[in-house]
């Protein structure tokens, strides 16, 4: 779906920031899997955000002060023979009419046409990313234009990283984006609830994965937002466990971290539950701490607080809880200072969420933690992981075996509102 007004608004805001410069976006490269097989193509999120154009081998150029064309797309031309093998192409004509570019060209003509769009811009905004071919081309054109500057008296004199102007735009979600994200989250929450109702000892982790991902696709999602984690027993202590090949045993906890991607926007949800429906006392004790940590962290989500305040709320709760259980000892402030909690809680509590699962967004600017603003979306995902391989720490108690192999994370997606927050993924 091409949302003309939404995309025009995004480009208008971008053009204000680019001013007398030019900004260039390169499509994501095609990633080979093995011979003649490629990973599913996923457009570069920056290019997609400002153009909605989904195909590889694309370059988008935006030159706000150009007298003729302000938005230019270089795309794959139509090619009936190639399309028979590898799918339909939008082509040069439709790229213009459907995507609203002022000018479109075949990608093969990039070198021919790019200079005329850059030669009066005073700076190029570009992010040197994964597309090595276009990285090289941007550098070559920049070099040529700089060396001929003295003849023209115009042209770019610097390349600035474009992410510094695109990130603040992407961090604030529009109504349209929130609609896509809440749809992704509703599908994902439904799949979590479904799978939880079916999970039984004796099933394999991949069976639950298959059910989750089938629910995603059946609901119209593009697929998973990231490889689904279905971690039973001690696998729950591995943060990015993706093998999903163990048979679930009675008494196990099952940690499921899975979300779908709907129309390019992502959900990211984790739930941990006892497969038999009843926690052991140790599992319950850890679960209660993580749940309280999440509640306290979510309470800290509001404008003017920083993203680090959210983490601190979770961290302080986890440290207090582990002290209560005797799994840590000492002064809470010192434990935080010396990071003695890290063997149990080794990741941060939040990341930005949107077109990317770990979305574009600054955690700090000029050394200061980012202040939350309305229409930012973050995850809140505290966890405690007591690995079977946990080694005794200096000045800390030895952890009894009955605690080992317990890994619990609870993750929700939270919108910052004008007055506080809204949990977008509430499920039990
Ligand atoms: N599922 C990836 C993450 O939680 O960051
Ligand atoms: Mn996450
Ligand atoms: Mn997650």
XYZ file of C-alpha atoms and ligand atoms in Angstrom:
435
model
C 0.000 0.000 0.000
C 1.436 3.378 -0.954
C 0.318 6.138 1.358
C 0.805 9.200 -0.706
C 0.067 11.799 1.969
C 2.036 10.047 4.693
C 5.090 9.716 2.457
C 4.781 13.275 1.183
C 4.614 14.540 4.775
C 7.721 12.565 5.702
C 9.633 13.921 2.709
C 8.451 17.457 3.434
C 9.820 17.243 6.969
C 13.040 15.760 5.614
C 13.382 18.497 2.990
C 13.197 21.160 5.689
C 16.207 19.577 7.337
C 18.161 18.913 4.148
C 17.656 22.497 2.970
C 20.273 23.377 0.372
C 21.872 19.943 0.534
C 20.991 16.631 -1.103
C 20.213 13.363 0.612
C 20.801 9.958 -0.933
C 19.305 6.631 0.173
C 20.532 3.257 -1.069
C 18.383 0.138 -1.075
C 19.430 -2.829 1.017
C 21.672 -5.233 -0.881
C 20.351 -8.653 -1.849
C 21.775 -11.196 0.598
C 22.676 -14.595 -0.908
C 21.820 -17.650 1.131
C 23.622 -20.218 -0.980
C 24.022 -20.840 -4.670
C 21.092 -19.346 -6.639
C 19.091 -18.809 -3.442
C 18.631 -15.484 -1.705
C 17.229 -14.478 1.673
C 13.808 -12.876 1.405
C 14.361 -9.312 0.323
C 13.719 -6.577 2.866
C 14.070 -2.969 1.815
C 16.401 -0.683 3.733
C 14.271 0.982 6.400
C 15.511 4.514 5.678
C 14.778 4.315 1.974
C 11.446 2.687 2.727
C 10.475 5.293 5.314
C 10.821 8.152 2.858
C 9.699 6.477 -0.375
C 7.673 3.325 0.342
C 9.607 1.735 -2.529
C 10.113 -1.991 -1.838
C 12.553 -3.215 -4.503
C 16.302 -3.850 -4.510
C 18.735 -1.944 -6.745
C 17.112 1.378 -5.939
C 18.610 4.748 -5.133
C 16.464 7.635 -3.905
C 17.727 11.211 -4.068
C 16.024 14.194 -2.475
C 17.231 17.660 -3.405
C 14.872 20.241 -1.881
C 16.252 23.270 -3.779
C 16.644 21.683 -7.199
C 14.807 23.809 -9.733
C 13.220 20.883 -11.590
C 13.192 17.635 -9.603
C 13.184 17.400 -5.829
C 12.537 13.667 -5.473
C 14.293 11.269 -7.842
C 14.202 7.484 -7.963
C 16.655 5.212 -9.765
C 15.039 1.784 -10.076
C 15.274 -1.559 -11.856
C 13.748 -1.277 -15.321
C 11.079 -3.717 -16.411
C 12.542 -6.870 -17.934
C 9.966 -9.505 -18.954
C 12.505 -12.311 -19.170
C 14.042 -11.636 -15.746
C 10.602 -11.098 -14.256
C 9.602 -14.604 -15.311
C 12.382 -15.947 -13.107
C 12.469 -13.620 -10.156
C 9.179 -11.767 -9.966
C 7.477 -8.611 -11.121
C 9.226 -5.286 -11.145
C 7.602 -1.914 -10.678
C 9.650 -0.349 -13.443
C 10.632 3.196 -14.290
C 7.191 4.439 -15.376
C 5.186 3.145 -12.447
C 7.872 4.210 -9.992
C 6.982 7.733 -11.024
C 3.207 7.486 -11.083
C 2.739 5.238 -8.060
C 5.497 6.569 -5.828
C 5.256 10.226 -6.758
C 8.850 10.864 -7.797
C 9.471 13.977 -9.908
C 11.849 11.979 -12.098
C 12.692 8.293 -12.404
C 15.546 6.568 -14.252
C 16.816 3.045 -14.714
C 19.384 2.279 -12.019
C 21.938 1.678 -14.784
C 21.842 5.432 -15.524
C 22.807 6.490 -12.003
C 26.273 7.733 -12.965
C 24.863 9.675 -15.874
C 22.168 11.566 -13.947
C 23.307 11.782 -10.323
C 25.845 14.625 -10.838
C 23.244 17.065 -12.094
C 21.272 16.624 -8.868
C 24.300 17.033 -6.646
C 26.252 19.780 -8.355
C 24.386 22.654 -6.712
C 23.824 21.050 -3.336
C 26.215 22.320 -0.675
C 26.386 19.083 1.285
C 25.542 15.424 0.704
C 23.699 13.553 3.430
C 24.381 9.847 3.157
C 24.773 6.935 5.532
C 27.568 4.543 4.591
C 25.668 1.317 5.126
C 25.657 -2.217 3.779
C 25.321 -1.364 0.099
C 29.020 -1.278 -0.818
C 28.328 -0.602 -4.466
C 26.403 2.596 -3.745
C 28.829 3.580 -0.958
C 31.573 3.582 -3.604
C 29.472 5.504 -6.092
C 28.608 8.233 -3.609
C 32.283 8.638 -2.762
C 33.326 8.739 -6.424
C 30.734 11.373 -7.321
C 31.602 13.414 -4.274
C 35.320 13.329 -5.183
C 34.622 14.389 -8.753
C 32.339 17.214 -7.696
C 34.812 18.498 -5.113
C 37.662 18.485 -7.597
C 35.597 20.417 -10.137
C 34.179 22.833 -7.542
C 36.602 25.588 -8.524
C 35.236 25.658 -12.066
C 31.589 25.670 -11.053
C 31.687 27.487 -7.740
C 28.956 25.217 -6.477
C 28.709 21.703 -5.154
C 29.002 19.618 -2.033
C 31.912 20.302 0.280
C 31.103 17.602 2.828
C 29.314 14.308 3.317
C 27.305 14.252 6.537
C 25.893 11.065 8.003
C 22.206 11.186 7.122
C 21.131 9.247 10.205
C 21.531 12.378 12.323
C 18.682 14.040 10.458
C 16.531 10.986 9.739
C 16.630 9.457 13.219
C 14.759 12.263 15.021
C 12.011 11.951 12.395
C 11.765 8.169 12.654
C 11.758 8.229 16.445
C 8.390 10.014 16.569
C 5.682 7.717 15.212
C 2.787 9.061 13.158
C -0.813 7.928 13.549
C -0.368 5.751 10.469
C 2.714 4.094 11.907
C 1.015 3.452 15.229
C -1.865 1.801 13.392
C 0.559 -0.602 11.658
C 2.424 -1.268 14.886
C -0.687 -1.927 16.947
C -1.855 -4.346 14.264
C 1.499 -6.172 14.431
C 1.218 -6.238 18.207
C -2.379 -7.505 18.242
C -1.491 -10.361 15.864
C 1.558 -11.213 17.948
C -0.295 -11.063 21.264
C -3.002 -13.308 19.873
C -0.417 -15.830 18.665
C 1.299 -15.837 22.069
C -2.005 -16.521 23.831
C -2.888 -19.249 21.341
C 0.430 -21.041 21.661
C 0.421 -20.802 25.422
C -2.999 -22.458 25.525
C -1.649 -25.370 23.470
C 1.807 -25.852 25.001
C 2.257 -29.163 26.829
C 5.225 -31.158 28.102
C 6.409 -33.528 25.390
C 5.999 -30.979 22.590
C 9.081 -29.732 20.839
C 9.973 -26.065 20.946
C 9.730 -25.923 17.151
C 6.104 -27.010 17.281
C 5.284 -23.879 19.237
C 7.422 -21.822 16.869
C 5.513 -23.253 13.902
C 2.167 -22.389 15.478
C 3.265 -18.849 16.266
C 4.578 -18.209 12.800
C 1.541 -19.810 11.157
C -0.655 -17.441 13.162
C 1.456 -14.532 11.987
C 1.054 -15.387 8.318
C -2.585 -16.384 8.599
C -3.265 -12.945 10.032
C -1.664 -11.179 7.088
C 1.686 -10.374 8.660
C 4.762 -10.415 6.417
C 6.332 -12.946 8.778
C 8.349 -12.825 11.949
C 9.950 -9.567 12.998
C 13.056 -11.487 14.143
C 13.790 -15.203 14.501
C 11.305 -16.506 17.073
C 12.769 -17.615 20.389
C 11.024 -20.594 21.989
C 13.263 -21.520 24.888
C 12.294 -24.210 27.374
C 14.100 -25.212 30.545
C 17.648 -23.909 30.767
C 17.477 -22.657 27.163
C 15.564 -19.714 28.624
C 18.902 -18.457 29.981
C 20.222 -17.920 26.425
C 19.043 -14.484 25.334
C 18.913 -15.118 21.590
C 18.255 -18.866 21.599
C 16.896 -19.753 18.153
C 17.592 -23.482 17.680
C 14.132 -24.271 19.092
C 14.760 -28.027 18.892
C 14.386 -29.296 22.469
C 11.539 -31.415 23.769
C 9.755 -29.546 26.558
C 9.847 -31.391 29.883
C 7.364 -31.392 32.770
C 8.157 -28.588 35.184
C 9.827 -26.457 32.534
C 9.411 -22.787 32.034
C 8.901 -21.760 28.423
C 10.201 -18.360 27.376
C 8.733 -17.174 24.086
C 10.138 -14.008 22.534
C 8.339 -13.572 19.232
C 6.638 -10.865 17.248
C 5.453 -10.384 13.721
C 6.176 -7.796 11.086
C 3.015 -6.243 9.688
C 3.378 -3.976 6.671
C 7.046 -3.421 7.591
C 6.301 -2.511 11.233
C 7.319 -4.770 14.079
C 6.062 -6.114 17.375
C 8.374 -7.519 20.037
C 6.776 -9.501 22.862
C 8.142 -11.922 25.443
C 6.208 -14.085 27.850
C 7.512 -16.786 30.180
C 5.153 -19.404 31.590
C 5.278 -22.785 33.318
C 4.372 -25.452 30.791
C 2.378 -27.378 33.425
C 0.508 -24.282 34.501
C 2.175 -24.129 37.931
C 5.415 -22.473 38.927
C 7.856 -24.114 41.312
C 8.495 -21.845 44.342
C 11.817 -20.739 42.836
C 10.297 -20.016 39.431
C 7.485 -18.090 41.103
C 9.908 -16.020 43.188
C 11.937 -14.993 40.137
C 8.827 -14.391 38.056
C 7.415 -12.063 40.712
C 10.596 -9.980 40.733
C 10.663 -9.659 36.940
C 6.984 -8.776 36.833
C 7.420 -6.096 39.506
C 10.509 -4.815 37.691
C 8.462 -4.471 34.529
C 5.602 -2.721 36.342
C 8.030 -0.265 37.918
C 9.864 0.297 34.646
C 6.618 0.954 32.784
C 5.627 3.410 35.515
C 8.783 5.351 34.641
C 7.746 5.723 30.994
C 6.587 9.313 30.631
C 7.683 12.469 28.874
C 10.629 14.188 30.572
C 11.926 10.931 32.009
C 14.860 9.451 30.125
C 15.096 6.005 28.609
C 17.677 5.309 31.308
C 15.148 6.103 34.062
C 13.121 3.188 32.710
C 16.140 0.895 32.938
C 17.078 2.118 36.395
C 13.579 1.378 37.716
C 13.830 -2.201 36.438
C 17.397 -2.623 37.634
C 16.754 -1.371 41.165
C 13.761 -3.721 41.496
C 15.751 -6.707 40.257
C 18.667 -5.992 42.575
C 16.321 -5.575 45.566
C 14.554 -8.827 44.663
C 17.767 -10.833 44.306
C 19.000 -9.422 47.626
C 15.744 -10.518 49.290
C 16.206 -14.037 47.948
C 19.815 -14.134 49.099
C 21.084 -14.609 45.541
C 23.039 -11.376 45.888
C 24.445 -9.778 49.008
C 25.670 -6.310 49.905
C 24.595 -2.740 49.416
C 22.173 -2.226 46.488
C 23.881 0.943 45.261
C 27.261 -0.787 45.334
C 25.880 -3.816 43.507
C 24.633 -1.500 40.757
C 27.896 0.458 40.745
C 30.073 -2.659 40.490
C 27.637 -4.415 38.122
C 27.534 -7.472 40.386
C 23.949 -7.997 39.098
C 25.165 -8.566 35.545
C 25.433 -12.368 35.681
C 21.632 -12.309 36.271
C 20.550 -9.299 34.166
C 23.010 -8.626 31.387
C 20.955 -6.595 28.906
C 19.264 -3.229 29.042
C 15.533 -2.824 29.592
C 14.441 -0.946 26.478
C 15.076 -0.357 22.827
C 13.285 1.741 20.250
C 10.774 -0.140 18.114
C 9.306 0.584 14.692
C 10.321 -0.237 11.134
C 13.323 -1.969 12.678
C 13.024 -4.169 15.743
C 15.949 -2.346 17.251
C 14.724 0.818 15.656
C 16.571 3.908 14.644
C 16.939 6.075 17.716
C 19.515 7.763 19.901
C 19.945 6.430 23.406
C 22.243 9.314 24.220
C 22.964 12.637 22.580
C 26.128 14.556 23.450
C 26.572 12.157 26.333
C 23.096 12.780 27.823
C 20.381 10.140 27.994
C 17.511 10.714 25.588
C 14.386 12.213 27.087
C 11.191 10.390 26.189
C 8.742 12.286 24.014
C 5.132 11.618 23.022
C 4.803 9.136 20.148
C 8.067 7.363 20.791
C 7.672 3.588 21.135
C 9.964 1.491 23.313
C 10.064 -2.050 24.610
C 10.177 -2.694 28.333
C 11.777 -6.086 28.848
C 13.482 -6.814 32.142
C 14.682 -10.344 32.776
C 16.530 -12.558 35.223
C 18.612 -15.455 33.926
C 20.271 -17.954 36.238
C 22.454 -19.999 33.963
C 23.278 -23.605 34.856
C 26.902 -22.539 34.240
C 26.767 -19.573 36.621
C 30.143 -19.259 38.330
C 30.435 -17.995 41.910
C 31.335 -14.295 41.994
C 33.788 -12.747 44.381
C 32.034 -11.419 47.523
C 28.751 -12.938 46.422
C 26.931 -16.047 47.672
C 27.099 -19.314 45.789
C 23.785 -19.826 44.009
C 22.138 -23.113 45.069
C 21.393 -25.539 42.252
C 17.630 -25.297 42.688
C 17.732 -21.789 41.180
C 19.795 -22.771 38.179
C 18.276 -23.010 34.718
C 15.571 -20.432 35.446
C 15.364 -17.711 32.805
C 12.488 -15.248 32.811
C 11.853 -12.219 30.623
C 8.646 -10.250 30.229
C 8.508 -7.821 27.332
C 5.863 -5.354 26.240
C 5.790 -2.517 23.748
C 4.962 0.858 25.196
C 3.929 4.129 23.581
C 4.919 7.380 25.225
C 1.860 9.646 25.345
C 1.428 13.320 26.265
C 0.693 12.425 29.852
C 2.477 9.114 30.369
C 2.272 5.910 28.410
C 0.054 3.330 26.847
C 0.954 -0.352 26.918
C 0.307 -1.533 23.372
C 0.775 -5.261 23.960
C -1.194 -5.996 27.095
C -1.856 -9.707 27.408
C -1.763 -11.847 30.515
N 13.562 -9.960 20.365
C 14.674 -9.131 20.358
C 14.684 -8.232 21.514
O 13.896 -8.410 22.413
O 15.400 -7.296 21.563
Mn 13.065 -6.419 22.496
Mn 12.052 -9.528 22.199
